[in-house]
Short mmCIF file of N, CA, C and O in Angstrom, two decimals:
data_model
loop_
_atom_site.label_atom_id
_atom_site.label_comp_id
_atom_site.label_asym_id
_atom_site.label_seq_id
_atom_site.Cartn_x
_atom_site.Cartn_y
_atom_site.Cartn_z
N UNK U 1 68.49 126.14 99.88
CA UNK U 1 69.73 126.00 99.17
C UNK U 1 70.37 124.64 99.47
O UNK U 1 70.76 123.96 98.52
N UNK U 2 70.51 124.18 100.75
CA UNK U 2 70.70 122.73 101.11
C UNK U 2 70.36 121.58 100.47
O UNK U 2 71.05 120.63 100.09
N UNK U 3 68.78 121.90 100.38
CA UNK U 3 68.22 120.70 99.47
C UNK U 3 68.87 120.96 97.99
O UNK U 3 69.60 120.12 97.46
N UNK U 4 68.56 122.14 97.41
CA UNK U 4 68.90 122.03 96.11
C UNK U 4 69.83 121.60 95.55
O UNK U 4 69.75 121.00 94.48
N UNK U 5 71.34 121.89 96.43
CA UNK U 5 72.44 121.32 96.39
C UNK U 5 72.90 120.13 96.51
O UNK U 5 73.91 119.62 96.01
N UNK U 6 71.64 119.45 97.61
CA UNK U 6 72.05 117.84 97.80
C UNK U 6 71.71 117.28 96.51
O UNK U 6 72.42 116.58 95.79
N UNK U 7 70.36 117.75 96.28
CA UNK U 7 69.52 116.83 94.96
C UNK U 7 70.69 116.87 93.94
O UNK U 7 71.26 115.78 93.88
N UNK U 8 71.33 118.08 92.92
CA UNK U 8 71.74 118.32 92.62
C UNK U 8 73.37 117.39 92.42
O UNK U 8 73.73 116.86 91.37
N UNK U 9 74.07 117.40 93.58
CA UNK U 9 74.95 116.83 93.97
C UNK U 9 74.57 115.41 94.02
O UNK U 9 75.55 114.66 94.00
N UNK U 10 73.27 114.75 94.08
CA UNK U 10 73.22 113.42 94.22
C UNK U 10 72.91 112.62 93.07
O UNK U 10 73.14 111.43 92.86
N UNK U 11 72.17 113.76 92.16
CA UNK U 11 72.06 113.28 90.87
C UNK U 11 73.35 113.67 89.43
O UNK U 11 73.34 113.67 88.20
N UNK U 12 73.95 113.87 90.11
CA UNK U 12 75.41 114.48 88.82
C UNK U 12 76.77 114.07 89.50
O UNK U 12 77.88 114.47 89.13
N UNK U 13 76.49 113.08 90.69
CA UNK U 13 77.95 112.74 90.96
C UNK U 13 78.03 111.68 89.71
O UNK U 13 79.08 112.02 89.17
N UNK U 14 77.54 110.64 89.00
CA UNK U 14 77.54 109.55 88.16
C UNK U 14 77.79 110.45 86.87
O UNK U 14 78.40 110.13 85.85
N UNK U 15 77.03 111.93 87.24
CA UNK U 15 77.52 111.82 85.28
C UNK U 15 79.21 112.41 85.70
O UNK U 15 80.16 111.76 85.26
N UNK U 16 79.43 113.43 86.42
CA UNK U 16 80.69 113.65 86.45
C UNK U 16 82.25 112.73 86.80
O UNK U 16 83.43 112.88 86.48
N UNK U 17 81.60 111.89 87.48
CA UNK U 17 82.63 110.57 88.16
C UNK U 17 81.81 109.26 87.60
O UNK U 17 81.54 108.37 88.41
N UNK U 18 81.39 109.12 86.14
CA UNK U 18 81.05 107.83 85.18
C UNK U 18 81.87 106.98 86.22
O UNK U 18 82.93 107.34 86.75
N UNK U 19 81.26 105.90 86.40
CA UNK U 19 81.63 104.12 86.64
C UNK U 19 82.57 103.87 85.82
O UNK U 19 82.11 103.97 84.68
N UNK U 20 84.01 103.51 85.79
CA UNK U 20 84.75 103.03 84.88
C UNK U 20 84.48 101.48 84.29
O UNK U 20 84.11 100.49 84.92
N UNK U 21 84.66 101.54 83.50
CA UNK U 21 84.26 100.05 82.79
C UNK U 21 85.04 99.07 83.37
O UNK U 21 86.26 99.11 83.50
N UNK U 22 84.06 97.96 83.80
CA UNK U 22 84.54 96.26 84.84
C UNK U 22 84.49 96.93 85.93
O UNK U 22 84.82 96.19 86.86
N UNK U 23 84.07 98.61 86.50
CA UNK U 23 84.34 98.63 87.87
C UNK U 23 83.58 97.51 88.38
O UNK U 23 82.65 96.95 87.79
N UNK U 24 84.35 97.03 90.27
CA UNK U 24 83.65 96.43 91.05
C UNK U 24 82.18 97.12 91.13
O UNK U 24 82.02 98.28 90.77
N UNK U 25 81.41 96.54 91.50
CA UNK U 25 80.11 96.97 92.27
C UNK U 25 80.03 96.50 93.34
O UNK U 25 80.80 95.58 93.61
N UNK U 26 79.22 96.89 94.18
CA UNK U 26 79.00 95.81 96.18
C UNK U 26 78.09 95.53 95.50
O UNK U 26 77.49 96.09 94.58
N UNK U 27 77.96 93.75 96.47
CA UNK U 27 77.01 93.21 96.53
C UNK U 27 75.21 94.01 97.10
O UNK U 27 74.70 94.84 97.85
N UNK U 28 75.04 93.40 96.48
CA UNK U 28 73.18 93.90 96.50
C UNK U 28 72.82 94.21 97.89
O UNK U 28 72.00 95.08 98.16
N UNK U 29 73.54 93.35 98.95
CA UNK U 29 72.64 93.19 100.24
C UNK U 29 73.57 94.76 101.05
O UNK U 29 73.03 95.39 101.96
N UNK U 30 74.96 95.15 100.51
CA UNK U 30 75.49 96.36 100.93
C UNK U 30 75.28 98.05 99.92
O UNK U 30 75.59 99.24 100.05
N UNK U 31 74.59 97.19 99.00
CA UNK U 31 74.46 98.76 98.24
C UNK U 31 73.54 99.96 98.70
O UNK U 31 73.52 101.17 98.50
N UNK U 32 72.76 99.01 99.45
CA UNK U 32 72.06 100.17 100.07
C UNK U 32 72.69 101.43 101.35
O UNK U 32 72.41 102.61 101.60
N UNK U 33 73.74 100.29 101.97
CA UNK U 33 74.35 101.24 102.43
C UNK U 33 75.30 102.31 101.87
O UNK U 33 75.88 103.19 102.51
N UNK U 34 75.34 102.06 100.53
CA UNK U 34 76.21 102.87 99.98
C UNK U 34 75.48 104.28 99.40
O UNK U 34 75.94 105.41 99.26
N UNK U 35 74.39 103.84 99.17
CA UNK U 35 73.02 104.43 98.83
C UNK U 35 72.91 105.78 99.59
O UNK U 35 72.88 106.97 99.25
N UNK U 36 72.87 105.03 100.87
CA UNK U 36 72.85 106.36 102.35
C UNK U 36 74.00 107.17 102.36
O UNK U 36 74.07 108.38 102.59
N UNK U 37 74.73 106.50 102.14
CA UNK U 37 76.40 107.54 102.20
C UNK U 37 76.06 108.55 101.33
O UNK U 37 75.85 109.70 101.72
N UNK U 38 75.99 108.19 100.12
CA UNK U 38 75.91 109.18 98.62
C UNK U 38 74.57 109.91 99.63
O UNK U 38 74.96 110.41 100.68
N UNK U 39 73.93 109.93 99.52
CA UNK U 39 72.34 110.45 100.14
C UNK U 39 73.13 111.44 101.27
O UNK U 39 73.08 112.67 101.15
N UNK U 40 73.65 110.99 102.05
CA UNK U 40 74.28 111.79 103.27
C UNK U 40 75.56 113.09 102.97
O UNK U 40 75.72 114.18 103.51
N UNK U 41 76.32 112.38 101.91
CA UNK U 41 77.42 113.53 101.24
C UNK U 41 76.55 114.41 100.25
O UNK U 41 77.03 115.48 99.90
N UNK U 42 75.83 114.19 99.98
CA UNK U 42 75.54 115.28 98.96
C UNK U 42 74.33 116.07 100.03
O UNK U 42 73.96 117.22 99.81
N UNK U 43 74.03 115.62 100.66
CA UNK U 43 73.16 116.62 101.93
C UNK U 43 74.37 117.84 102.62
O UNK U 43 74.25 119.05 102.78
N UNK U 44 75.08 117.25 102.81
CA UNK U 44 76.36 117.76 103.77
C UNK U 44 77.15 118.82 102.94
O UNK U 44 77.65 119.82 103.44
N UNK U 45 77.22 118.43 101.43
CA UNK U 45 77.83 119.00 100.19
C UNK U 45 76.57 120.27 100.21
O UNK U 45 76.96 121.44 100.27
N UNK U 46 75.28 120.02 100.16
CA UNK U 46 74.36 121.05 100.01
C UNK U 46 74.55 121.97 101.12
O UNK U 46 74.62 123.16 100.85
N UNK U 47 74.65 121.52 102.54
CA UNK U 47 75.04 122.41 103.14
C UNK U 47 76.53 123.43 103.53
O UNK U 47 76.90 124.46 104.11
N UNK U 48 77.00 122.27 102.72
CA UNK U 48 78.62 123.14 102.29
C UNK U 48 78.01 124.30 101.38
O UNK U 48 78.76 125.27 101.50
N UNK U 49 77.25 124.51 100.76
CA UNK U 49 77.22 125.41 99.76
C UNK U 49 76.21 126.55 100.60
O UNK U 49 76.30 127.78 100.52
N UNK U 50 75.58 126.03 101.12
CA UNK U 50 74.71 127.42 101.70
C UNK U 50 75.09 127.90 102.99
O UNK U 50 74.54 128.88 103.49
N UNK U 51 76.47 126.95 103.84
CA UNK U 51 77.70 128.01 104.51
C UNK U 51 78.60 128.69 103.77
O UNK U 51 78.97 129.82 104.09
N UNK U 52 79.01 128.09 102.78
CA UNK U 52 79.35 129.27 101.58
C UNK U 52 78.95 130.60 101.63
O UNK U 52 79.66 131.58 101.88
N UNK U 53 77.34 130.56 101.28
CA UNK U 53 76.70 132.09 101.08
C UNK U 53 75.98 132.37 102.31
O UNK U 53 75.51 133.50 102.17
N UNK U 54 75.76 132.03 103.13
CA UNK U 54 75.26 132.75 104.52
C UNK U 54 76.76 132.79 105.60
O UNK U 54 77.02 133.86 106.15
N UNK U 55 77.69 131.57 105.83
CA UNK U 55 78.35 131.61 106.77
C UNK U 55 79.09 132.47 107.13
O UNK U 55 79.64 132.43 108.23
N UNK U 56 79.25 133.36 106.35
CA UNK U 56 80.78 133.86 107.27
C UNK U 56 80.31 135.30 107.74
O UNK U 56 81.21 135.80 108.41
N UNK U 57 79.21 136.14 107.61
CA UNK U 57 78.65 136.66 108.44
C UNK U 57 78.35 136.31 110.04
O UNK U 57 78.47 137.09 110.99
N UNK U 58 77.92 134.90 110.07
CA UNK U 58 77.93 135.06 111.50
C UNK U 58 78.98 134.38 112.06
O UNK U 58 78.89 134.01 113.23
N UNK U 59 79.74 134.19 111.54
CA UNK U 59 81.47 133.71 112.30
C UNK U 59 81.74 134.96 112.52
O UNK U 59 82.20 135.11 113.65
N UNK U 60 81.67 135.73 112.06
CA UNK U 60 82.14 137.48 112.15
C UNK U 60 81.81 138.13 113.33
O UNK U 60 82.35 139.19 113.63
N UNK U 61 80.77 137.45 114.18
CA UNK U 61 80.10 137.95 114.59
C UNK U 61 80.91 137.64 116.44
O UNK U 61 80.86 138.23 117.52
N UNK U 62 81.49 136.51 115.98
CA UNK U 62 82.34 135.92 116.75
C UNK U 62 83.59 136.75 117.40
O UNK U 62 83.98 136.52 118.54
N UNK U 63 84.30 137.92 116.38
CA UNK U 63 85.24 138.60 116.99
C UNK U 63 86.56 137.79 117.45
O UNK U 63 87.05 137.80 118.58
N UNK U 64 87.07 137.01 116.16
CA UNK U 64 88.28 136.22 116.14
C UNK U 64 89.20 137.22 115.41
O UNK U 64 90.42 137.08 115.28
N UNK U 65 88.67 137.97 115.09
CA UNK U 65 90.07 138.54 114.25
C UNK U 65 89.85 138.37 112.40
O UNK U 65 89.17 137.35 112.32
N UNK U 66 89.95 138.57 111.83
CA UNK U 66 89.54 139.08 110.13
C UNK U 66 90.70 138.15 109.40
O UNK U 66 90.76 138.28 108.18
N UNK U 67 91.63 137.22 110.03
CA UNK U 67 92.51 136.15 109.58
C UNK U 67 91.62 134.84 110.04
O UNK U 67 91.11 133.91 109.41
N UNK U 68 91.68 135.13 111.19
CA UNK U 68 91.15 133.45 111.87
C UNK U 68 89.31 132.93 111.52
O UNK U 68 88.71 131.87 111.35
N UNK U 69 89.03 134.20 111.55
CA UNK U 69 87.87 134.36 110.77
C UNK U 69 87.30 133.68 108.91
O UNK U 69 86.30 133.21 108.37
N UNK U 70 88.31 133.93 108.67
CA UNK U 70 88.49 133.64 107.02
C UNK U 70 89.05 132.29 107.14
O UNK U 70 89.00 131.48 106.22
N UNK U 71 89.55 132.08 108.25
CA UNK U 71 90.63 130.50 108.03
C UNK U 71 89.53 129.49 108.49
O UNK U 71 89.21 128.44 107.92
N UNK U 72 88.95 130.12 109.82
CA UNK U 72 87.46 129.05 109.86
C UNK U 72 86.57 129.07 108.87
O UNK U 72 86.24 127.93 108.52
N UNK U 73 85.94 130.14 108.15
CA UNK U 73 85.12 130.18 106.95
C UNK U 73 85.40 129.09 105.73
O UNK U 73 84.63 128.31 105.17
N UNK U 74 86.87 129.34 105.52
CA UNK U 74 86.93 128.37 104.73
C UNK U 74 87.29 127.29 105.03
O UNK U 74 87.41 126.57 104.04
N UNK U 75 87.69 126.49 106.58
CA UNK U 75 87.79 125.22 107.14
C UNK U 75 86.76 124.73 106.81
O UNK U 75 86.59 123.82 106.00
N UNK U 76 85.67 125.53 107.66
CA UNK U 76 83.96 124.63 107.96
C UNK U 76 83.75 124.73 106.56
O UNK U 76 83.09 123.70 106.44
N UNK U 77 83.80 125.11 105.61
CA UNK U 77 82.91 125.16 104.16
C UNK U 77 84.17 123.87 103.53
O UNK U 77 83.61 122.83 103.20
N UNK U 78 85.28 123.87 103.41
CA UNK U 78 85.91 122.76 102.94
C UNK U 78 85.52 121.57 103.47
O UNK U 78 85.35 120.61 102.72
N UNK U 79 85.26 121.45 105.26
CA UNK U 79 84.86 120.09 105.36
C UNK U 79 83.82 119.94 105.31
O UNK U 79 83.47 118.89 105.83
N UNK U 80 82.61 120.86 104.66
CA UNK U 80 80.45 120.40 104.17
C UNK U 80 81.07 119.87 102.95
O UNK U 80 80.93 118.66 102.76
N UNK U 81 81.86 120.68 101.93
CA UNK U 81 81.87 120.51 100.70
C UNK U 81 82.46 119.23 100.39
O UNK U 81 81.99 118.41 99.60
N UNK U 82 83.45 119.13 101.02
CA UNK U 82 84.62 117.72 100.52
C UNK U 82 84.21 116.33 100.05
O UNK U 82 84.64 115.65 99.11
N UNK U 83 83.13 116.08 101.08
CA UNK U 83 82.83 114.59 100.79
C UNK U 83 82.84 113.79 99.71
O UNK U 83 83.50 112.83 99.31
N UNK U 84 81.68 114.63 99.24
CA UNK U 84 81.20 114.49 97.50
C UNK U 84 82.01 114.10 96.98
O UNK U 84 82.18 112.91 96.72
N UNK U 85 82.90 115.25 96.62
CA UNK U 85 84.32 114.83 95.09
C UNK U 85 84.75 113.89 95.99
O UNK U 85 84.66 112.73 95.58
N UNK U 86 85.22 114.06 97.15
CA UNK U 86 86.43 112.88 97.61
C UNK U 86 85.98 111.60 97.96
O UNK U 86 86.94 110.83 97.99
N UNK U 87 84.61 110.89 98.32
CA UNK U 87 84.29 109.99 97.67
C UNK U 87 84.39 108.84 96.41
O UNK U 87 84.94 107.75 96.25
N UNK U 88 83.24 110.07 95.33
CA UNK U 88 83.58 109.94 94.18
C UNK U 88 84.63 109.24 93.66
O UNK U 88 84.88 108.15 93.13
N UNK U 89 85.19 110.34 94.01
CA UNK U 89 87.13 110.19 92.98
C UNK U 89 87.50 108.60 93.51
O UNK U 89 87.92 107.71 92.77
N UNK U 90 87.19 108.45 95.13
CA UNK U 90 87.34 107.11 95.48
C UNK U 90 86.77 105.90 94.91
O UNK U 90 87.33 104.82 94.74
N UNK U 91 85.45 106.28 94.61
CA UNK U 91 84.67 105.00 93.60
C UNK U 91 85.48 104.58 92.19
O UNK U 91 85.85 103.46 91.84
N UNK U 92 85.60 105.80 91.56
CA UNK U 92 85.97 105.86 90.17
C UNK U 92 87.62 105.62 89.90
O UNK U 92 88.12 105.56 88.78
N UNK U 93 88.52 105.49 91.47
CA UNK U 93 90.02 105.37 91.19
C UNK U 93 90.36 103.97 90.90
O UNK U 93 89.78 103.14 91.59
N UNK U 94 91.17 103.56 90.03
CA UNK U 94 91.69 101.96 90.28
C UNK U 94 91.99 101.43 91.38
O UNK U 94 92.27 102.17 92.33
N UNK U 95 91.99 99.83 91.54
CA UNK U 95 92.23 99.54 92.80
C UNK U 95 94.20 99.53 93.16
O UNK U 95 94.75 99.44 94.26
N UNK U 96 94.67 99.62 92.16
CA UNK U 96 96.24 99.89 92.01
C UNK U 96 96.72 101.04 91.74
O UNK U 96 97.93 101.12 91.55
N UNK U 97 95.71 102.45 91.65
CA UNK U 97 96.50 103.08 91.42
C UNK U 97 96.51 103.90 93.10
O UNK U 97 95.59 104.34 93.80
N UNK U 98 97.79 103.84 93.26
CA UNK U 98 98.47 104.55 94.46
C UNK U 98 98.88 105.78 94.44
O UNK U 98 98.92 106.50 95.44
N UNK U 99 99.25 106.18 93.13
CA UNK U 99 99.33 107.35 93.30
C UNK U 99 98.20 108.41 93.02
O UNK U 99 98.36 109.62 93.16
N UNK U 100 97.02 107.78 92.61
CA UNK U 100 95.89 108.65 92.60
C UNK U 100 95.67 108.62 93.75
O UNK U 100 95.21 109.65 94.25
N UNK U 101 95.92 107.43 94.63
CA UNK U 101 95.08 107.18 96.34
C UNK U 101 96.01 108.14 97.33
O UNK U 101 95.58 108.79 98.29
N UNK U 102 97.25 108.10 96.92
CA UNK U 102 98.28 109.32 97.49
C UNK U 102 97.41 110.61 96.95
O UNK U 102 96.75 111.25 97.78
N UNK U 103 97.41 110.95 95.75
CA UNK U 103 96.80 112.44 95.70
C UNK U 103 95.08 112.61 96.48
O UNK U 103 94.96 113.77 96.86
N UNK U 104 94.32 112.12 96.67
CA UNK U 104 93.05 111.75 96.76
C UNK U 104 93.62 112.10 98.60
O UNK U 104 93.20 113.15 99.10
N UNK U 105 94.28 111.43 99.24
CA UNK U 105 94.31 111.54 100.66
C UNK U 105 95.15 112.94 101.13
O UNK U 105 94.84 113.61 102.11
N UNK U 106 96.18 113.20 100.28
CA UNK U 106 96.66 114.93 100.18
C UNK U 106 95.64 115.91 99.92
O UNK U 106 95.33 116.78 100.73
N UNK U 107 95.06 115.76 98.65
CA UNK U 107 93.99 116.57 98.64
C UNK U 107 92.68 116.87 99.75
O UNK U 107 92.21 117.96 100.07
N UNK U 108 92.29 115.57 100.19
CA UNK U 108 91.47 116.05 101.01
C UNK U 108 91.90 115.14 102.68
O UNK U 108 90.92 115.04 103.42
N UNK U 109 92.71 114.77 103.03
CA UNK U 109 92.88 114.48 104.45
C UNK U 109 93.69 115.38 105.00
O UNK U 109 93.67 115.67 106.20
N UNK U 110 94.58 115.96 104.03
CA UNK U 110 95.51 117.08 105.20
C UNK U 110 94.59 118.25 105.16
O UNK U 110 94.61 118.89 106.21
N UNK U 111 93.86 118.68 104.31
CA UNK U 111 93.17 119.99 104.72
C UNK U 111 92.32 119.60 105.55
O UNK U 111 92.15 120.27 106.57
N UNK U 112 91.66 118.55 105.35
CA UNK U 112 90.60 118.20 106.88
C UNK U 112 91.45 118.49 107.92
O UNK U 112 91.17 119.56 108.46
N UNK U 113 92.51 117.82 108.47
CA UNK U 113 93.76 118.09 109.68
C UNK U 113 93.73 119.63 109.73
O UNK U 113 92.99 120.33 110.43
N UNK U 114 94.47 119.94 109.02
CA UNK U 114 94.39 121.69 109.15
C UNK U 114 93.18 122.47 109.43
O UNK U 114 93.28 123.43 110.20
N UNK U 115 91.73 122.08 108.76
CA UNK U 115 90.83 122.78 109.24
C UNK U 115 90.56 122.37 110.44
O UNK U 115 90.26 123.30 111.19
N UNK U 116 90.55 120.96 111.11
CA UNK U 116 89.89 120.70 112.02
C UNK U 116 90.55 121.72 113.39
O UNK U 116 89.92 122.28 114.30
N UNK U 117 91.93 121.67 113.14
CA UNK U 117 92.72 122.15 113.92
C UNK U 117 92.46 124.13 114.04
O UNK U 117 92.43 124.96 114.95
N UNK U 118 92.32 124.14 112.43
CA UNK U 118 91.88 126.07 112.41
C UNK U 118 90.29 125.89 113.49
O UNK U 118 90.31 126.33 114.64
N UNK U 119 89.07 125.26 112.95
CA UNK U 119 88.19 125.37 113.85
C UNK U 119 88.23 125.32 115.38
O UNK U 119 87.49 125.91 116.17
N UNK U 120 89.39 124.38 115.69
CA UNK U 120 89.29 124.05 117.40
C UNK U 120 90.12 125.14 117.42
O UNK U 120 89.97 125.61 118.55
N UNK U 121 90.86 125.76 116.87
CA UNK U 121 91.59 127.22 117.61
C UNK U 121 90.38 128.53 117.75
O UNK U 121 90.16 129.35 118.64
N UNK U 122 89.87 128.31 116.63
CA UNK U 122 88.69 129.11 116.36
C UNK U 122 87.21 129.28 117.47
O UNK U 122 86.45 130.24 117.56
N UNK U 123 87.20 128.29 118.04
CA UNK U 123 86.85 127.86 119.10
C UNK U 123 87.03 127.97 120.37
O UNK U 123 86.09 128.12 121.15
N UNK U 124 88.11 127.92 120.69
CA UNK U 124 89.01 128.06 121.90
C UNK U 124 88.93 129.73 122.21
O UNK U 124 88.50 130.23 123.24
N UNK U 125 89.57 130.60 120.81
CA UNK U 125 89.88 131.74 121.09
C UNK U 125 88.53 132.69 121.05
O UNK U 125 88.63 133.88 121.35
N UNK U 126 87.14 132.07 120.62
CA UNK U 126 85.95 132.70 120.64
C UNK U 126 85.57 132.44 121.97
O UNK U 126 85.13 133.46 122.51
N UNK U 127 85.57 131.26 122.83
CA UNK U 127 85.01 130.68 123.84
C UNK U 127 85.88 131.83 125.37
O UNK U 127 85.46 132.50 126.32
N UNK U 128 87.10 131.49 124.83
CA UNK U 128 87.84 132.43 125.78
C UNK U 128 87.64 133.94 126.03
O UNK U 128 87.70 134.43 127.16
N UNK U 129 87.39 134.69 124.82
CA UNK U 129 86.70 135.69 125.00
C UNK U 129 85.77 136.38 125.98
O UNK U 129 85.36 137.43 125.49
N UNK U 130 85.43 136.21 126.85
CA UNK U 130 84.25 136.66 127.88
C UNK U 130 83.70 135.51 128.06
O UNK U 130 82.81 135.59 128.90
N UNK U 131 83.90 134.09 127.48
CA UNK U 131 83.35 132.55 127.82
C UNK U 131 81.89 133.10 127.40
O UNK U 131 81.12 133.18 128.36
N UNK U 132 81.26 133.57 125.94
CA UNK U 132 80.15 133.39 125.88
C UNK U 132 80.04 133.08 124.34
O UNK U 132 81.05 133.11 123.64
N UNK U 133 78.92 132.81 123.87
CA UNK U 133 78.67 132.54 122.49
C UNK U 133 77.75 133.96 122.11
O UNK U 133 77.25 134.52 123.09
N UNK U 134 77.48 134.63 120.59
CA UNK U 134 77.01 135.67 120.97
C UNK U 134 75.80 135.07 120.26
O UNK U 134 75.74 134.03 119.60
N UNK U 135 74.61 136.16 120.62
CA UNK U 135 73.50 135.18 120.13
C UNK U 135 73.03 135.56 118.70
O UNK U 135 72.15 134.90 118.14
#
């Protein structure tokens, strides 16, 4: 499911987020690194999707509670999934428009903050438990 999702995700970010016309491009000698990024988010995006459908069984398994449980499920799956679009949206935004770059960093930097913060509680209060991981 990983792979399918990356491939997937790596070949349909261009048709869904088209190049706007006169966008910049990087120079030749950095595109390749840009190459790897896209290559790396849509891997990460693939595995956002197959913690989607396997994950939250074994967070469960964890014994956080049926709130904190659901709040990590959907932390860790918001930050596999995010990259992709929030990238994207970054390639394809003007270089003046601010208020897309305001919505673009609301949309996805405060929920990163919040999840990161739901996971490290999520963490803390599994670890504290009897201090074991279950297997």
């Amino acid at each position: 499911m990983t792979l399918l999702g990356a491939i997937a995700a790596f070949t349909f970010g261009h048709v869904i987020w088209p190049d706007p016309a006169g966008a910049a491009t990087p120079p030749q000698d950095l595109l390749p690194l840009f190459i790897v990024l896209s290559v790396l988010e849509a891997l990460v995006f693939g595995a956002g999707l197959a913690f989607v459908f396997f994950g939250l069984a074994p967070l469960r398994r964890f014994g956080a509670g049926v709130g904190l449980t659901r709040a990590a499920y959907v932390s860790i799956s918001f930050m596999l999934l995010s990259w992709w679009p929030h990238d994207n949206l970054h390639r394809v935004l003007g270089h003046a428009d601010f208020a897309g770059l305001a919505q673009i960093e609301y949309l996805f930097h405060v929920p990163l903050m919040a999840g990161a913060a739901v996971v490290a509680l999520f963490f803390l209060r599994t670890t504290r438990a009897g201090d074991r991981v279950p297997a």
